[in-house]
JSON list of C-alpha atoms in Angstrom, two decimals:
[
{"chain": "A", "resi": 1, "resn": "LYS", "atom": "CA", "xyz": [-9.88, -53.06, -4.48]},
{"chain": "A", "resi": 2, "resn": "ALA", "atom": "CA", "xyz": [-9.57, -56.81, -4.16]},
{"chain": "A", "resi": 3, "resn": "CYS", "atom": "CA", "xyz": [-7.92, -58.51, -1.22]},
{"chain": "A", "resi": 4, "resn": "LEU", "atom": "CA", "xyz": [-6.53, -61.94, -1.93]},
{"chain": "A", "resi": 5, "resn": "GLY", "atom": "CA", "xyz": [-6.82, -64.43, 0.87]},
{"chain": "A", "resi": 6, "resn": "PRO", "atom": "CA", "xyz": [-5.49, -67.96, 1.25]},
{"chain": "A", "resi": 7, "resn": "LYS", "atom": "CA", "xyz": [-8.29, -69.51, -0.82]},
{"chain": "A", "resi": 8, "resn": "LYS", "atom": "CA", "xyz": [-7.63, -67.17, -3.77]},
{"chain": "A", "resi": 9, "resn": "LEU", "atom": "CA", "xyz": [-3.88, -67.89, -3.62]},
{"chain": "A", "resi": 10, "resn": "ALA", "atom": "CA", "xyz": [-4.31, -71.14, -5.54]},
{"chain": "A", "resi": 11, "resn": "SER", "atom": "CA", "xyz": [-5.50, -69.23, -8.59]},
{"chain": "A", "resi": 12, "resn": "LEU", "atom": "CA", "xyz": [-2.13, -67.42, -8.72]},
{"chain": "A", "resi": 13, "resn": "ALA", "atom": "CA", "xyz": [-0.15, -70.62, -8.81]},
{"chain": "A", "resi": 14, "resn": "GLY", "atom": "CA", "xyz": [-0.44, -71.41, -12.52]},
{"chain": "A", "resi": 15, "resn": "SER", "atom": "CA", "xyz": [1.63, -74.40, -13.50]},
{"chain": "A", "resi": 16, "resn": "THR", "atom": "CA", "xyz": [4.29, -75.91, -11.30]},
{"chain": "A", "resi": 17, "resn": "ASN", "atom": "CA", "xyz": [6.89, -75.04, -13.97]},
{"chain": "A", "resi": 18, "resn": "GLN", "atom": "CA", "xyz": [6.16, -71.31, -13.63]},
{"chain": "A", "resi": 19, "resn": "HIS", "atom": "CA", "xyz": [6.06, -71.24, -9.83]},
{"chain": "A", "resi": 20, "resn": "PRO", "atom": "CA", "xyz": [8.05, -74.15, -8.36]},
{"chain": "A", "resi": 21, "resn": "GLY", "atom": "CA", "xyz": [7.23, -74.77, -4.73]},
{"chain": "A", "resi": 22, "resn": "LEU", "atom": "CA", "xyz": [3.96, -72.84, -4.74]},
{"chain": "A", "resi": 23, "resn": "GLU", "atom": "CA", "xyz": [1.86, -75.91, -5.42]},
{"chain": "A", "resi": 24, "resn": "ALA", "atom": "CA", "xyz": [3.95, -78.12, -3.16]},
{"chain": "A", "resi": 25, "resn": "SER", "atom": "CA", "xyz": [2.29, -79.50, -0.09]},
{"chain": "A", "resi": 26, "resn": "LEU", "atom": "CA", "xyz": [2.66, -77.55, 3.11]},
{"chain": "A", "resi": 27, "resn": "ASP", "atom": "CA", "xyz": [3.92, -79.32, 6.21]},
{"chain": "A", "resi": 28, "resn": "PRO", "atom": "CA", "xyz": [1.34, -79.15, 9.02]},
{"chain": "A", "resi": 29, "resn": "CYS", "atom": "CA", "xyz": [3.91, -80.52, 11.51]},
{"chain": "A", "resi": 30, "resn": "ILE", "atom": "CA", "xyz": [5.79, -77.20, 11.42]},
{"chain": "A", "resi": 31, "resn": "ASN", "atom": "CA", "xyz": [2.67, -75.04, 11.05]},
{"chain": "A", "resi": 32, "resn": "GLU", "atom": "CA", "xyz": [3.63, -74.00, 7.50]},
{"chain": "A", "resi": 33, "resn": "TYR", "atom": "CA", "xyz": [1.60, -71.47, 5.49]},
{"chain": "A", "resi": 34, "resn": "ARG", "atom": "CA", "xyz": [1.79, -69.51, 2.24]},
{"chain": "A", "resi": 35, "resn": "LEU", "atom": "CA", "xyz": [1.88, -65.84, 3.22]},
{"chain": "A", "resi": 36, "resn": "PHE", "atom": "CA", "xyz": [2.44, -62.48, 1.52]},
{"chain": "A", "resi": 37, "resn": "HIS", "atom": "CA", "xyz": [5.31, -60.07, 2.07]},
{"chain": "A", "resi": 38, "resn": "GLY", "atom": "CA", "xyz": [5.28, -56.57, 0.56]},
{"chain": "A", "resi": 39, "resn": "SER", "atom": "CA", "xyz": [8.62, -54.93, -0.17]},
{"chain": "A", "resi": 40, "resn": "GLU", "atom": "CA", "xyz": [10.43, -52.44, -2.35]},
{"chain": "A", "resi": 41, "resn": "ARG", "atom": "CA", "xyz": [11.54, -54.07, -5.59]},
{"chain": "A", "resi": 42, "resn": "SER", "atom": "CA", "xyz": [15.19, -53.16, -5.00]},
{"chain": "A", "resi": 43, "resn": "ILE", "atom": "CA", "xyz": [15.15, -54.83, -1.57]},
{"chain": "A", "resi": 44, "resn": "ALA", "atom": "CA", "xyz": [13.43, -57.92, -2.93]},
{"chain": "A", "resi": 45, "resn": "ARG", "atom": "CA", "xyz": [15.99, -58.28, -5.72]},
{"chain": "A", "resi": 46, "resn": "SER", "atom": "CA", "xyz": [19.19, -57.32, -3.95]},
{"chain": "A", "resi": 47, "resn": "ILE", "atom": "CA", "xyz": [18.68, -58.67, -0.44]},
{"chain": "A", "resi": 48, "resn": "ILE", "atom": "CA", "xyz": [15.85, -61.17, -0.15]},
{"chain": "A", "resi": 49, "resn": "ALA", "atom": "CA", "xyz": [16.52, -62.99, -3.43]},
{"chain": "A", "resi": 50, "resn": "VAL", "atom": "CA", "xyz": [20.22, -63.36, -2.61]},
{"chain": "A", "resi": 51, "resn": "HIS", "atom": "CA", "xyz": [20.30, -63.91, 1.16]},
{"chain": "A", "resi": 52, "resn": "GLY", "atom": "CA", "xyz": [16.72, -64.81, 2.05]},
{"chain": "A", "resi": 53, "resn": "PHE", "atom": "CA", "xyz": [14.77, -63.21, 4.87]},
{"chain": "A", "resi": 54, "resn": "ASP", "atom": "CA", "xyz": [17.14, -62.11, 7.63]},
{"chain": "A", "resi": 55, "resn": "GLU", "atom": "CA", "xyz": [15.79, -60.28, 10.67]},
{"chain": "A", "resi": 56, "resn": "ARG", "atom": "CA", "xyz": [19.25, -58.78, 11.27]},
{"chain": "A", "resi": 57, "resn": "CYS", "atom": "CA", "xyz": [18.67, -56.63, 8.15]},
{"chain": "A", "resi": 58, "resn": "ALA", "atom": "CA", "xyz": [15.21, -55.47, 9.25]},
{"chain": "A", "resi": 59, "resn": "SER", "atom": "CA", "xyz": [14.38, -51.83, 9.76]},
{"chain": "A", "resi": 60, "resn": "LEU", "atom": "CA", "xyz": [14.21, -50.71, 13.39]},
{"chain": "A", "resi": 61, "resn": "THR", "atom": "CA", "xyz": [11.54, -48.12, 12.60]},
{"chain": "A", "resi": 62, "resn": "GLY", "atom": "CA", "xyz": [8.65, -50.52, 11.95]},
{"chain": "A", "resi": 63, "resn": "LEU", "atom": "CA", "xyz": [5.43, -50.36, 13.93]},
{"chain": "A", "resi": 64, "resn": "TYR", "atom": "CA", "xyz": [6.29, -53.50, 15.89]},
{"chain": "A", "resi": 65, "resn": "GLY", "atom": "CA", "xyz": [10.08, -53.13, 15.78]},
{"chain": "A", "resi": 66, "resn": "ALA", "atom": "CA", "xyz": [12.68, -55.05, 13.81]},
{"chain": "A", "resi": 67, "resn": "GLY", "atom": "CA", "xyz": [11.37, -58.27, 12.33]},
{"chain": "A", "resi": 68, "resn": "ILE", "atom": "CA", "xyz": [10.07, -59.98, 9.23]},
{"chain": "A", "resi": 69, "resn": "TYR", "atom": "CA", "xyz": [6.35, -59.53, 8.77]},
{"chain": "A", "resi": 70, "resn": "PHE", "atom": "CA", "xyz": [3.97, -61.59, 6.66]},
{"chain": "A", "resi": 71, "resn": "ALA", "atom": "CA", "xyz": [0.21, -61.44, 6.13]},
{"chain": "A", "resi": 72, "resn": "ASP", "atom": "CA", "xyz": [-2.41, -63.87, 4.92]},
{"chain": "A", "resi": 73, "resn": "ARG", "atom": "CA", "xyz": [-4.02, -61.08, 2.88]},
{"chain": "A", "resi": 74, "resn": "ALA", "atom": "CA", "xyz": [-2.33, -59.41, -0.08]},
{"chain": "A", "resi": 75, "resn": "CYS", "atom": "CA", "xyz": [-3.99, -56.07, 0.68]},
{"chain": "A", "resi": 76, "resn": "LYS", "atom": "CA", "xyz": [-2.26, -55.92, 4.07]},
{"chain": "A", "resi": 77, "resn": "SER", "atom": "CA", "xyz": [1.18, -56.66, 2.62]},
{"chain": "A", "resi": 78, "resn": "GLN", "atom": "CA", "xyz": [0.54, -54.17, -0.18]},
{"chain": "A", "resi": 79, "resn": "GLN", "atom": "CA", "xyz": [0.43, -51.42, 2.44]},
{"chain": "A", "resi": 80, "resn": "TYR", "atom": "CA", "xyz": [4.14, -52.04, 3.07]},
{"chain": "A", "resi": 81, "resn": "ALA", "atom": "CA", "xyz": [5.14, -52.19, -0.60]},
{"chain": "A", "resi": 82, "resn": "GLN", "atom": "CA", "xyz": [6.03, -48.98, -2.39]},
{"chain": "A", "resi": 83, "resn": "LYS", "atom": "CA", "xyz": [4.12, -48.19, -5.57]},
{"chain": "A", "resi": 84, "resn": "ARG", "atom": "CA", "xyz": [6.39, -47.90, -8.59]},
{"chain": "A", "resi": 85, "resn": "GLU", "atom": "CA", "xyz": [6.07, -45.35, -11.39]},
{"chain": "A", "resi": 86, "resn": "ASP", "atom": "CA", "xyz": [4.31, -47.97, -13.52]},
{"chain": "A", "resi": 87, "resn": "GLN", "atom": "CA", "xyz": [1.68, -48.33, -10.73]},
{"chain": "A", "resi": 88, "resn": "THR", "atom": "CA", "xyz": [2.85, -51.84, -9.71]},
{"chain": "A", "resi": 89, "resn": "PHE", "atom": "CA", "xyz": [3.89, -53.24, -6.36]},
{"chain": "A", "resi": 90, "resn": "THR", "atom": "CA", "xyz": [6.39, -55.94, -5.41]},
{"chain": "A", "resi": 91, "resn": "MET", "atom": "CA", "xyz": [4.76, -58.76, -3.51]},
{"chain": "A", "resi": 92, "resn": "LEU", "atom": "CA", "xyz": [6.40, -62.03, -2.47]},
{"chain": "A", "resi": 93, "resn": "ILE", "atom": "CA", "xyz": [4.47, -65.22, -1.80]},
{"chain": "A", "resi": 94, "resn": "SER", "atom": "CA", "xyz": [6.48, -67.18, 0.72]},
{"chain": "A", "resi": 95, "resn": "ARG", "atom": "CA", "xyz": [6.30, -70.54, 2.43]},
{"chain": "A", "resi": 96, "resn": "VAL", "atom": "CA", "xyz": [6.57, -69.65, 6.09]},
{"chain": "A", "resi": 97, "resn": "ALA", "atom": "CA", "xyz": [7.10, -72.09, 8.96]},
{"chain": "A", "resi": 98, "resn": "LEU", "atom": "CA", "xyz": [5.40, -70.57, 11.99]},
{"chain": "A", "resi": 99, "resn": "GLY", "atom": "CA", "xyz": [6.48, -73.28, 14.40]},
{"chain": "A", "resi": 100, "resn": "CYS", "atom": "CA", "xyz": [4.71, -73.77, 17.72]},
{"chain": "A", "resi": 101, "resn": "ALA", "atom": "CA", "xyz": [2.70, -70.93, 19.18]},
{"chain": "A", "resi": 102, "resn": "TYR", "atom": "CA", "xyz": [2.78, -70.41, 22.93]},
{"chain": "A", "resi": 103, "resn": "PRO", "atom": "CA", "xyz": [0.08, -68.01, 24.10]},
{"chain": "A", "resi": 104, "resn": "THR", "atom": "CA", "xyz": [0.96, -65.92, 27.12]},
{"chain": "A", "resi": 105, "resn": "THR", "atom": "CA", "xyz": [-1.14, -63.97, 29.55]}
]
């Protein structure tokens, strides 16, 4: 079972015409990354594609509570995607601005 990391992500990009924005430069000033998000296909089509990611629509039953979770490895996001009858998963590759991190003790 392969696990795609950030370096392998470039091989998914294809041409800019097929995946606009994927090959675009990331902005280091806002700590921007390409990250994976696993989801049910119906949620990806009906909610995320129309309204974008909205933490107000997040499930309260998640391991870390309500929120929008991304991973830098496809295999981690795949754990949150439901396998369809045709043995496929829905995975989104998103440009995510992480902003400034403030470590606490």
